[in-house]
Amino acid sequence: MLTFRPLVACAIAFLASCTFLPTTSSLGQNDWRSPLDGRKLIMKQTVKGHMTFVCSYDQQGFYWKFAHPSGTLFKGSRKVGTLNPDWSITSIQQKNLKMRLIASGPIERTIDLRDALFQVESHKNGPYANVRYIERTQSRGGMPLTKCSASQQGQTLKRPFEAQYIFWR
C-alpha cells in the first residue's frame, strides 16, 4: 500500500522554513539564490530562537503544523534585534524590516530548517538601511523530531534553532 507520510514530512519541513509556499517564484532548487547576483553583502548576524508548531490533523493524520518564528539577532554576543512572529525584524533602534519568502534551498538534514531567501521592505536609515534581501543559512535545529498524536491535538511545540542571517543591499 502506498503511503504519503514522507511527502507530508517534506511538506512540513518546507513550511517550517518559510511562512508560505512561494506561488509566484520560478526559482528552482539550483538557482534559488540567483536574486543575490550582483548584490552587496552588508552584514551577517546570528539568530537564536524557536520555531513554533501546533499539533494538527488532516486526511493524512496528525502532524506538527508550522505556526510562527521567534528569536533574537546577535552580532557577536551583543543583541542587535528581534525576529518577530510576523516575520519582521526589529532592531534595537526600533527600526523594522518586513520579510517575505521568495525562495528556499534544498533540505540538508530533516532536523534543520532549510536555507531561505527573503525579500525585505526596509527603511532608508538605521542599521538595516536599504536592505533588499536576507538570506538564512547554516541553520541548526528548528524542526520537529517526532510526530504528534491525537492526545496532543491543539498543543504547541517550540523547537530551538540557530542560523546565520546575511543582509544584502
CSV table of C-alpha atoms in Angstrom, one decimal:
chain,number,residue,atom,x,y,z
A,1,MET,CA,0.0,0.0,0.0
A,2,LEU,CA,1.3,3.4,-1.0
A,3,THR,CA,1.8,5.8,1.9
A,4,PHE,CA,2.2,9.6,1.7
A,5,ARG,CA,3.8,10.1,5.1
A,6,PRO,CA,7.2,11.0,3.6
A,7,LEU,CA,5.5,13.6,1.4
A,8,VAL,CA,3.7,15.1,4.4
A,9,ALA,CA,7.0,15.2,6.3
A,10,CYS,CA,8.7,17.0,3.4
A,11,ALA,CA,5.8,19.5,3.3
A,12,ILE,CA,6.0,20.1,7.0
A,13,ALA,CA,9.8,20.7,6.7
A,14,PHE,CA,9.3,23.1,3.9
A,15,LEU,CA,6.5,25.1,5.6
A,16,ALA,CA,8.6,25.3,8.8
A,17,SER,CA,11.3,27.0,6.8
A,18,CYS,CA,9.0,29.7,5.4
A,19,THR,CA,5.8,31.5,6.0
A,20,PHE,CA,4.0,30.1,3.0
A,21,LEU,CA,4.8,28.3,-0.2
A,22,PRO,CA,6.1,30.7,-2.8
A,23,THR,CA,3.4,30.8,-5.6
A,24,THR,CA,5.0,33.3,-7.9
A,25,SER,CA,8.6,32.3,-7.8
A,26,SER,CA,10.0,30.5,-10.8
A,27,LEU,CA,13.3,29.8,-9.0
A,28,GLY,CA,14.3,26.1,-8.9
A,29,GLN,CA,16.4,24.2,-6.3
A,30,ASN,CA,19.7,25.1,-8.1
A,31,ASP,CA,19.1,28.8,-8.7
A,32,TRP,CA,17.2,29.8,-5.5
A,33,ARG,CA,20.0,32.3,-4.7
A,34,SER,CA,20.1,34.0,-8.1
A,35,PRO,CA,18.4,37.3,-6.9
A,36,LEU,CA,21.6,37.9,-4.9
A,37,ASP,CA,23.7,38.1,-8.1
A,38,GLY,CA,25.5,41.5,-8.2
A,39,ARG,CA,24.2,42.4,-4.7
A,40,LYS,CA,26.4,43.8,-1.9
A,41,LEU,CA,26.7,41.9,1.3
A,42,ILE,CA,26.1,44.4,4.2
A,43,MET,CA,26.4,42.3,7.4
A,44,LYS,CA,25.9,38.9,9.0
A,45,GLN,CA,24.1,38.2,12.2
A,46,THR,CA,23.3,35.1,14.2
A,47,VAL,CA,19.7,34.3,15.1
A,48,LYS,CA,18.9,32.2,18.0
A,49,GLY,CA,15.3,31.4,18.7
A,50,HIS,CA,12.4,29.0,18.3
A,51,MET,CA,10.1,27.8,15.6
A,52,THR,CA,6.6,27.1,17.0
A,53,PHE,CA,4.3,24.4,15.7
A,54,VAL,CA,0.7,23.3,16.6
A,55,CYS,CA,-0.4,19.7,16.5
A,56,SER,CA,-3.0,19.5,13.7
A,57,TYR,CA,-4.9,16.9,11.9
A,58,ASP,CA,-5.8,16.4,8.2
A,59,GLN,CA,-6.7,13.4,6.0
A,60,GLN,CA,-3.2,12.0,6.3
A,61,GLY,CA,-3.3,12.1,10.1
A,62,PHE,CA,-1.6,14.1,12.9
A,63,TYR,CA,1.3,16.4,12.2
A,64,TRP,CA,3.1,19.4,13.5
A,65,LYS,CA,1.9,22.5,11.6
A,66,PHE,CA,4.2,25.4,11.4
A,67,ALA,CA,2.8,28.5,13.3
A,68,HIS,CA,5.5,31.2,13.6
A,69,PRO,CA,9.1,32.0,14.4
A,70,SER,CA,10.6,34.0,17.3
A,71,GLY,CA,14.2,34.8,18.1
A,72,THR,CA,17.0,37.2,18.9
A,73,LEU,CA,19.6,38.6,16.5
A,74,PHE,CA,23.2,38.9,17.7
A,75,LYS,CA,26.3,40.5,16.4
A,76,GLY,CA,28.9,38.5,18.3
A,77,SER,CA,27.5,38.3,21.8
A,78,ARG,CA,25.6,41.7,21.6
A,79,LYS,CA,21.9,41.7,21.0
A,80,VAL,CA,21.0,43.7,17.9
A,81,GLY,CA,17.4,42.8,17.1
A,82,THR,CA,14.4,40.6,17.4
A,83,LEU,CA,12.8,38.1,15.0
A,84,ASN,CA,9.1,38.6,15.4
A,85,PRO,CA,6.2,36.1,14.8
A,86,ASP,CA,5.1,38.0,11.8
A,87,TRP,CA,8.4,37.5,10.0
A,88,SER,CA,9.6,41.1,10.7
A,89,ILE,CA,12.9,42.0,12.4
A,90,THR,CA,13.0,44.9,14.9
A,91,SER,CA,16.4,46.4,15.5
A,92,ILE,CA,17.4,47.7,18.9
A,93,GLN,CA,16.8,51.2,17.5
A,94,GLN,CA,13.2,50.1,16.8
A,95,LYS,CA,13.6,50.1,13.0
A,96,ASN,CA,11.5,47.3,11.4
A,97,LEU,CA,12.2,45.1,8.4
A,98,LYS,CA,9.3,43.1,6.9
A,99,MET,CA,10.5,39.8,5.3
A,100,ARG,CA,8.7,37.8,2.6
A,101,LEU,CA,9.9,34.4,1.5
A,102,ILE,CA,10.8,34.2,-2.2
A,103,ALA,CA,12.9,31.0,-2.4
A,104,SER,CA,14.3,28.2,-0.3
A,105,GLY,CA,17.2,25.8,-0.8
A,106,PRO,CA,17.2,22.0,-0.6
A,107,ILE,CA,16.7,20.0,2.6
A,108,GLU,CA,20.1,19.2,4.0
A,109,ARG,CA,19.0,17.5,7.2
A,110,THR,CA,15.4,16.9,8.3
A,111,ILE,CA,16.1,18.3,11.8
A,112,ASP,CA,17.3,21.6,10.4
A,113,LEU,CA,15.5,24.5,8.7
A,114,ARG,CA,16.1,24.9,5.0
A,115,ASP,CA,18.3,27.8,3.7
A,116,ALA,CA,15.9,30.5,2.6
A,117,LEU,CA,15.9,33.8,0.8
A,118,PHE,CA,13.6,36.6,1.9
A,119,GLN,CA,12.8,39.9,0.1
A,120,VAL,CA,12.8,42.8,2.5
A,121,GLU,CA,11.0,46.1,2.9
A,122,SER,CA,13.4,48.4,4.8
A,123,HIS,CA,13.8,51.9,6.0
A,124,LYS,CA,16.2,54.5,4.4
A,125,ASN,CA,18.1,54.9,7.7
A,126,GLY,CA,19.2,52.9,10.7
A,127,PRO,CA,21.2,49.7,10.9
A,128,TYR,CA,19.2,47.9,8.2
A,129,ALA,CA,19.1,50.9,5.8
A,130,ASN,CA,18.4,49.8,2.2
A,131,VAL,CA,18.5,46.1,2.9
A,132,ARG,CA,16.8,44.3,0.0
A,133,TYR,CA,17.3,40.6,0.8
A,134,ILE,CA,18.0,38.5,3.8
A,135,GLU,CA,19.5,35.0,3.3
A,136,ARG,CA,19.1,32.4,6.1
A,137,THR,CA,22.0,29.9,6.0
A,138,GLN,CA,23.7,27.4,8.3
A,139,SER,CA,20.6,26.5,10.2
A,140,ARG,CA,20.8,24.1,13.1
A,141,GLY,CA,17.6,22.7,14.5
A,142,GLY,CA,14.1,24.2,14.3
A,143,MET,CA,12.2,21.1,13.0
A,144,PRO,CA,10.0,18.7,15.0
A,145,LEU,CA,11.8,15.5,15.8
A,146,THR,CA,8.7,13.3,16.2
A,147,LYS,CA,5.1,13.2,15.0
A,148,CYS,CA,2.3,14.4,17.2
A,149,SER,CA,-0.7,12.3,18.3
A,150,ALA,CA,-4.4,12.7,19.0
A,151,SER,CA,-3.7,13.4,22.7
A,152,GLN,CA,-1.5,16.4,21.6
A,153,GLN,CA,-4.0,17.9,19.2
A,154,GLY,CA,-4.0,21.7,19.6
A,155,GLN,CA,-0.9,21.7,21.7
A,156,THR,CA,2.2,23.8,20.7
A,157,LEU,CA,5.8,22.6,20.3
A,158,LYS,CA,8.7,25.0,20.3
A,159,ARG,CA,11.9,23.8,18.5
A,160,PRO,CA,15.1,25.8,19.2
A,161,PHE,CA,17.2,26.8,16.2
A,162,GLU,CA,20.2,28.9,15.3
A,163,ALA,CA,21.0,30.3,11.9
A,164,GLN,CA,23.1,32.9,10.1
A,165,TYR,CA,21.1,35.8,8.6
A,166,ILE,CA,23.0,37.5,5.8
A,167,PHE,CA,21.8,41.0,4.8
A,168,TRP,CA,22.2,42.1,1.2
A,169,ARG,CA,21.7,45.5,-0.5
